[in-house]
Short mmCIF file of C-alpha atoms in Angstrom, two decimals:
data_model
loop_
_atom_site.label_atom_id
_atom_site.label_comp_id
_atom_site.label_asym_id
_atom_site.label_seq_id
_atom_site.Cartn_x
_atom_site.Cartn_y
_atom_site.Cartn_z
CA MET A 1 -153.95 -56.40 -24.50
CA SER A 2 -156.92 -57.04 -26.59
CA LEU A 3 -159.63 -54.84 -28.16
CA SER A 4 -162.62 -56.19 -26.01
CA ARG A 5 -166.37 -55.75 -27.53
CA ARG A 6 -167.08 -53.80 -24.53
CA ARG A 7 -164.48 -50.87 -25.08
CA PHE A 8 -165.54 -51.28 -28.74
CA LEU A 9 -169.04 -50.35 -28.11
CA GLY A 10 -168.12 -47.73 -25.97
CA TRP A 11 -165.91 -45.84 -28.20
CA ILE A 12 -168.88 -46.13 -30.89
CA GLY A 13 -171.54 -44.64 -28.29
CA ALA A 14 -169.01 -41.47 -27.49
CA ALA A 15 -168.70 -40.96 -30.66
CA GLY A 16 -172.47 -41.49 -31.68
CA ALA A 17 -172.82 -38.90 -28.69
CA ALA A 18 -170.60 -36.60 -30.35
CA ALA A 19 -171.80 -36.87 -34.29
CA GLY A 20 -175.56 -36.51 -33.08
CA SER A 21 -174.77 -33.27 -30.93
CA THR A 22 -173.98 -31.63 -34.34
CA ALA A 23 -175.51 -33.83 -36.84
CA GLY A 24 -178.92 -33.08 -35.52
CA LYS A 25 -178.85 -29.52 -35.55
CA SER A 26 -178.58 -29.20 -39.16
CA ALA A 27 -179.33 -32.27 -40.94
CA TYR A 28 -182.51 -33.14 -41.80
CA ALA A 29 -184.61 -34.98 -44.63
CA GLY A 30 -188.08 -35.82 -45.91
CA GLY A 31 -189.21 -37.64 -43.11
CA ASN A 32 -189.81 -34.60 -40.59
CA LYS A 33 -190.36 -31.67 -42.87
CA HIS A 34 -191.23 -30.65 -46.37
CA PHE A 35 -191.93 -27.83 -48.46
CA GLU A 36 -195.67 -26.65 -48.80
CA GLY A 37 -195.35 -24.16 -51.44
CA TYR A 38 -196.12 -20.72 -51.54
CA PRO A 39 -199.69 -19.07 -52.26
CA GLU A 40 -198.31 -15.88 -54.20
CA SER A 41 -195.63 -17.58 -56.01
CA PHE A 42 -194.60 -16.89 -59.52
CA GLY A 43 -194.00 -19.27 -62.19
CA VAL A 44 -193.35 -19.48 -65.87
CA LEU A 45 -196.08 -20.80 -68.57
CA HIS A 46 -194.38 -22.50 -71.35
CA ASP A 47 -196.80 -22.36 -74.89
CA ILE A 48 -195.01 -25.30 -76.44
CA SER A 49 -197.42 -24.52 -79.55
CA ARG A 50 -195.52 -21.30 -80.14
CA CYS A 51 -192.09 -22.20 -79.67
CA VAL A 52 -190.14 -22.20 -83.00
CA GLY A 53 -186.68 -23.49 -81.47
CA CYS A 54 -184.66 -20.77 -81.94
CA ARG A 55 -182.40 -21.37 -78.85
CA ASN A 56 -182.61 -17.67 -78.05
CA CYS A 57 -183.80 -18.90 -74.48
CA GLU A 58 -180.57 -20.92 -74.43
CA ALA A 59 -178.31 -18.21 -75.41
CA ALA A 60 -179.78 -16.04 -72.42
CA CYS A 61 -179.62 -18.33 -69.94
CA ARG A 62 -175.81 -18.62 -70.66
CA GLN A 63 -175.46 -14.87 -70.54
CA VAL A 64 -177.54 -14.06 -67.34
CA ASN A 65 -175.82 -16.80 -65.59
CA ASP A 66 -172.32 -16.59 -66.50
CA LEU A 67 -172.30 -20.21 -67.86
CA PRO A 68 -169.33 -21.46 -70.46
CA VAL A 69 -169.73 -20.82 -74.31
CA PRO A 70 -170.78 -24.22 -75.72
CA ASP A 71 -168.44 -25.50 -78.34
CA ARG A 72 -171.42 -24.59 -81.14
CA PRO A 73 -172.73 -21.44 -81.40
CA PHE A 74 -176.53 -21.11 -80.49
CA THR A 75 -177.47 -19.96 -83.98
CA ASP A 76 -176.28 -23.51 -85.24
CA LEU A 77 -179.45 -25.12 -84.83
CA ALA A 78 -178.47 -28.32 -86.21
CA VAL A 79 -177.77 -29.45 -82.56
CA LEU A 80 -181.61 -29.60 -82.55
CA ASP A 81 -181.33 -33.27 -84.25
CA GLN A 82 -180.08 -34.78 -80.99
CA GLU A 83 -182.26 -35.27 -77.75
CA ARG A 84 -180.63 -33.21 -75.02
CA ARG A 85 -180.64 -32.90 -71.50
CA THR A 86 -179.61 -30.19 -68.99
CA THR A 87 -176.19 -30.44 -68.01
CA GLU A 88 -173.78 -28.35 -65.58
CA LYS A 89 -172.59 -25.91 -68.30
CA ALA A 90 -176.53 -25.49 -69.66
CA TYR A 91 -179.48 -25.03 -67.47
CA THR A 92 -181.78 -24.94 -70.19
CA VAL A 93 -181.85 -27.01 -73.51
CA VAL A 94 -184.28 -26.86 -76.32
CA ASN A 95 -185.39 -30.61 -77.86
CA LYS A 96 -186.93 -31.10 -81.54
CA TYR A 97 -189.85 -33.25 -82.07
CA ALA A 98 -190.53 -34.24 -85.58
CA PHE A 99 -193.87 -36.51 -86.35
CA SER A 100 -194.98 -38.40 -89.63
CA GLY A 101 -198.05 -36.22 -91.23
CA ARG A 102 -196.81 -33.20 -89.54
CA ALA A 103 -195.19 -30.17 -91.81
CA ALA A 104 -193.62 -28.75 -88.96
CA PRO A 105 -191.79 -30.18 -85.90
CA THR A 106 -192.40 -29.42 -82.12
CA PHE A 107 -190.23 -27.54 -79.84
CA ARG A 108 -189.64 -28.01 -76.15
CA LYS A 109 -187.99 -26.18 -73.61
CA ILE A 110 -186.46 -28.03 -70.74
CA GLN A 111 -185.38 -26.58 -67.40
CA CYS A 112 -185.56 -27.00 -63.60
CA ASN A 113 -189.95 -27.02 -62.85
CA HIS A 114 -189.48 -25.58 -59.47
CA CYS A 115 -191.92 -27.68 -57.71
CA LEU A 116 -193.92 -26.56 -55.33
CA GLU A 117 -192.76 -29.01 -52.99
CA PRO A 118 -189.24 -29.68 -54.42
CA ALA A 119 -188.06 -33.26 -53.89
CA CYS A 120 -184.60 -32.17 -54.47
CA ALA A 121 -185.23 -30.10 -51.70
CA SER A 122 -186.48 -32.81 -49.34
CA ALA A 123 -183.87 -35.11 -50.08
CA CYS A 124 -181.24 -32.52 -49.04
CA PHE A 125 -180.47 -33.10 -45.42
CA VAL A 126 -178.24 -30.05 -44.96
CA LYS A 127 -180.83 -27.36 -46.59
CA ALA A 128 -178.71 -26.28 -49.58
CA LEU A 129 -181.75 -26.38 -51.95
CA GLN A 130 -184.73 -24.24 -50.73
CA LYS A 131 -188.17 -23.16 -52.23
CA THR A 132 -188.46 -19.28 -51.77
CA PRO A 133 -191.55 -17.26 -51.81
CA THR A 134 -190.92 -16.19 -55.37
CA GLY A 135 -191.45 -20.27 -56.57
CA ALA A 136 -188.10 -20.42 -57.31
CA VAL A 137 -185.81 -23.33 -56.22
CA THR A 138 -182.38 -22.11 -54.98
CA TYR A 139 -178.90 -23.73 -54.08
CA ASP A 140 -176.49 -22.70 -51.68
CA PRO A 141 -173.35 -24.29 -52.44
CA SER A 142 -171.43 -23.16 -49.11
CA VAL A 143 -173.45 -26.14 -47.64
CA CYS A 144 -173.68 -28.68 -50.00
CA VAL A 145 -171.96 -31.84 -49.09
CA GLY A 146 -172.11 -33.47 -52.34
CA CYS A 147 -173.95 -36.11 -51.20
CA ARG A 148 -176.34 -35.98 -54.91
CA TYR A 149 -179.11 -37.34 -53.57
CA CYS A 150 -181.10 -34.39 -54.75
CA MET A 151 -180.03 -36.20 -58.54
CA ILE A 152 -181.74 -39.32 -57.45
CA ALA A 153 -184.88 -37.40 -56.15
CA CYS A 154 -185.82 -35.36 -58.89
CA PRO A 155 -188.18 -37.18 -61.16
CA PHE A 156 -187.39 -34.87 -64.08
CA GLY A 157 -183.60 -35.92 -64.04
CA ILE A 158 -182.85 -32.15 -64.08
CA PRO A 159 -179.95 -31.26 -61.59
CA ALA A 160 -176.21 -31.92 -63.13
CA TYR A 161 -173.03 -32.04 -61.16
CA GLU A 162 -169.81 -30.85 -61.36
CA TYR A 163 -168.07 -34.34 -61.64
CA HIS A 164 -164.76 -32.01 -63.40
CA GLU A 165 -164.42 -30.10 -60.56
CA VAL A 166 -162.33 -32.01 -58.09
CA LEU A 167 -162.34 -29.55 -55.23
CA THR A 168 -165.29 -27.63 -55.28
CA PRO A 169 -167.90 -29.53 -57.31
CA ARG A 170 -171.49 -28.30 -57.40
CA ILE A 171 -174.92 -29.05 -57.91
CA MET A 172 -175.88 -26.95 -61.21
CA LYS A 173 -179.60 -26.10 -61.74
CA CYS A 174 -181.68 -23.24 -63.43
CA THR A 175 -182.52 -21.12 -60.66
CA MET A 176 -185.53 -19.60 -62.27
CA CYS A 177 -183.13 -16.36 -62.48
CA TYR A 178 -183.62 -15.81 -58.80
CA PRO A 179 -181.43 -13.01 -58.45
CA ARG A 180 -183.15 -11.20 -61.30
CA ILE A 181 -187.01 -11.67 -60.33
CA SER A 182 -186.07 -10.80 -56.49
CA GLN A 183 -185.19 -7.38 -58.01
CA GLY A 184 -188.42 -7.40 -60.39
CA GLN A 185 -186.76 -8.57 -63.65
CA LEU A 186 -187.61 -11.03 -65.98
CA PRO A 187 -186.35 -14.65 -66.01
CA GLY A 188 -183.26 -14.02 -68.93
CA CYS A 189 -185.30 -16.69 -70.85
CA VAL A 190 -188.65 -15.04 -71.07
CA GLU A 191 -187.14 -11.92 -71.57
CA ALA A 192 -185.44 -12.90 -74.72
CA CYS A 193 -188.40 -15.25 -76.59
CA PRO A 194 -189.47 -13.49 -79.57
CA MET A 195 -192.33 -15.56 -80.06
CA GLU A 196 -193.82 -15.07 -76.47
CA ALA A 197 -193.87 -18.89 -76.08
CA LEU A 198 -192.80 -18.60 -72.55
CA THR A 199 -195.13 -15.72 -69.86
CA TRP A 200 -193.78 -14.87 -66.49
CA GLY A 201 -196.53 -14.19 -63.71
CA LYS A 202 -198.18 -15.45 -60.35
CA ARG A 203 -198.83 -19.40 -60.69
CA GLU A 204 -202.57 -18.77 -60.00
CA ASP A 205 -202.82 -16.37 -63.11
CA LEU A 206 -200.94 -18.44 -65.28
CA ILE A 207 -203.43 -21.12 -65.12
CA LYS A 208 -205.82 -18.77 -65.54
CA LEU A 209 -204.38 -17.81 -68.67
CA ALA A 210 -203.79 -21.07 -70.13
CA ARG A 211 -207.19 -22.29 -69.22
CA GLU A 212 -208.08 -19.66 -71.40
CA ARG A 213 -206.35 -20.44 -74.20
CA ILE A 214 -207.22 -23.94 -74.11
CA ARG A 215 -210.79 -22.99 -73.82
CA GLN A 216 -210.83 -20.34 -76.72
CA HIS A 217 -208.87 -23.04 -79.10
CA PRO A 218 -209.84 -26.59 -78.36
CA GLY A 219 -208.57 -27.77 -81.57
CA ARG A 220 -205.08 -26.58 -80.61
CA TYR A 221 -204.54 -27.20 -77.74
CA VAL A 222 -204.38 -30.43 -75.31
CA ASP A 223 -206.93 -30.25 -72.17
CA HIS A 224 -204.42 -30.55 -69.86
CA ILE A 225 -201.79 -27.76 -68.14
CA TYR A 226 -198.76 -29.63 -67.66
CA GLY A 227 -197.42 -29.20 -63.71
CA GLU A 228 -200.71 -27.91 -62.27
CA THR A 229 -201.11 -31.05 -60.60
CA GLU A 230 -197.87 -33.34 -61.18
CA MET A 231 -196.06 -34.26 -58.33
CA GLY A 232 -198.18 -31.89 -56.30
CA GLY A 233 -197.86 -28.73 -58.83
CA THR A 234 -194.39 -26.88 -60.33
CA SER A 235 -193.79 -23.35 -60.95
CA TRP A 236 -193.36 -24.06 -64.67
CA LEU A 237 -196.29 -24.82 -66.36
CA TYR A 238 -197.08 -26.14 -69.66
CA ILE A 239 -199.84 -26.11 -72.46
CA SER A 240 -199.06 -28.05 -75.79
CA SER A 241 -200.87 -28.74 -79.23
CA ILE A 242 -199.19 -32.72 -79.08
CA PRO A 243 -199.73 -35.38 -76.20
CA PHE A 244 -197.23 -34.66 -73.33
CA SER A 245 -196.06 -38.11 -73.64
CA GLU A 246 -195.12 -37.76 -77.28
CA ILE A 247 -192.41 -34.84 -76.54
CA GLY A 248 -190.82 -36.62 -73.78
CA MET A 249 -192.51 -35.30 -70.96
CA ARG A 250 -193.56 -38.28 -67.86
CA GLU A 251 -197.44 -38.69 -67.67
CA ASP A 252 -196.83 -41.18 -64.75
CA LEU A 253 -195.90 -39.02 -62.44
CA GLY A 254 -199.44 -38.83 -60.31
CA VAL A 255 -200.29 -35.85 -58.37
CA THR A 256 -198.74 -36.65 -54.74
CA PRO A 257 -195.95 -34.06 -53.75
CA ALA A 258 -192.50 -36.21 -54.27
CA PRO A 259 -191.80 -35.44 -50.12
CA GLU A 260 -194.74 -37.54 -49.39
CA LEU A 261 -193.68 -40.50 -51.55
CA THR A 262 -189.81 -40.47 -50.25
CA SER A 263 -190.48 -39.57 -46.62
CA GLY A 264 -190.04 -42.84 -45.36
CA ALA A 265 -186.76 -43.45 -47.07
CA LEU A 266 -185.14 -40.18 -46.56
CA ALA A 267 -185.98 -40.02 -43.27
CA ALA A 268 -182.94 -42.07 -42.55
CA VAL A 269 -180.92 -39.53 -44.21
CA PRO A 270 -179.58 -37.94 -41.70
CA ILE A 271 -179.10 -40.89 -39.37
CA VAL A 272 -176.62 -42.31 -42.29
CA ALA A 273 -175.00 -38.54 -42.36
CA GLY A 274 -174.85 -39.31 -38.14
CA LEU A 275 -173.68 -42.42 -38.28
CA TRP A 276 -171.19 -42.18 -40.76
CA PRO A 277 -168.73 -39.96 -38.82
CA VAL A 278 -169.29 -42.54 -35.79
CA LEU A 279 -167.94 -45.45 -38.41
CA LEU A 280 -165.19 -43.70 -39.40
CA VAL A 281 -164.42 -42.93 -35.73
CA GLY A 282 -164.74 -46.58 -34.58
CA ILE A 283 -162.37 -47.96 -37.57
CA TYR A 284 -159.99 -45.43 -36.70
CA ALA A 285 -159.84 -46.33 -32.96
CA ILE A 286 -159.38 -50.03 -33.81
CA SER A 287 -156.77 -49.20 -36.44
CA LYS A 288 -154.91 -46.98 -33.62
CA ARG A 289 -155.33 -49.79 -30.90
CA LYS A 290 -153.94 -52.23 -33.39
CA GLU A 291 -151.20 -50.48 -33.90
CA ILE A 292 -150.48 -49.65 -30.58
CA ILE A 293 -150.58 -53.40 -29.56
CA PHE A 294 -148.22 -53.81 -32.36
CA GLN A 295 -145.69 -51.89 -31.37
CA GLN A 296 -145.99 -52.94 -27.32
CA GLU A 297 -145.62 -56.75 -28.68
CA LEU A 298 -142.49 -55.36 -31.10
CA GLU A 299 -140.90 -53.41 -27.94
CA ALA A 300 -141.54 -56.68 -25.62
CA VAL A 301 -139.44 -59.02 -28.47
CA LYS A 302 -136.44 -56.71 -28.57
CA GLU A 303 -136.45 -56.55 -24.67
CA ALA A 304 -136.71 -60.09 -24.50
CA ALA A 305 -133.96 -60.65 -27.12
CA HIS A 306 -131.59 -58.06 -25.47
CA SER A 307 -132.18 -60.06 -22.14
CA ARG A 308 -131.43 -63.29 -23.26
CA PRO A 309 -128.24 -64.65 -22.18
CA LYS A 310 -125.59 -65.11 -24.75
CA GLU A 311 -124.29 -68.57 -25.67
CA VAL A 312 -120.66 -69.42 -25.16
CA SER A 313 -119.52 -71.97 -28.06
CA ASP A 314 -116.72 -74.83 -26.25
CA VAL A 315 -112.94 -74.11 -26.76
#
């Protein structure tokens, strides 16, 4: 017996129907749905000119999110001598930028920017990442499949993955202290900042505040609010006395929301997710069929060997 092409395609079709009936209910991506932001959402204004690199925000973030204790204490400012990025164990980090001709360095806090239309949420076909009315982009590990499309999609390179967790790895990032702000509390980092470099409030009010500071002190600030329009806008806003490109911030992102840029490619994600089990079922079916044919042929050989008359040698 042989496996015909028609029968194989029949198996694939049946498996595809089964996979489509389930995947279609929960799997979607940026091709057919994306977030538009919330007009009354909150955010944070980071006045980079006021940051002194004390790392109190890092310590507060670790405490309120119950993150692992770092190898070196937060009072050790020598870690600022190396450029860092957020990790699965650190939702926020402060980096130092020194410039010749300037007596004091510049410090910048880095964390999730909580885009108004998040690329990570657009890329997530199981809806593990969502933009909430508060302004925070939250994460539900219970539905995450570990595809890590969000890591690829994020233009700021923020989401981190727990590679060391073999059984239950998660995507880890700042959630803007969503549990705290839902109860009317400040984000941990904002509450801990001694220099008022971080200001919490409604995003539209923060933009007004930023514009007023720039207007009152034109010689202190660059005339731009970073995050007002970048990638369609973010809930985390910045003003600075140093050009943003000189402190590691991308200025090539444009103003188009990420889902609009990725919708064509990401539209195929649910299709891939649906066809993957189909492919596995097809491979399994072929393997099982080959195994059955092998057993049948083996039994036929054994039967033929038993039924063959024994030769009697001449005496």
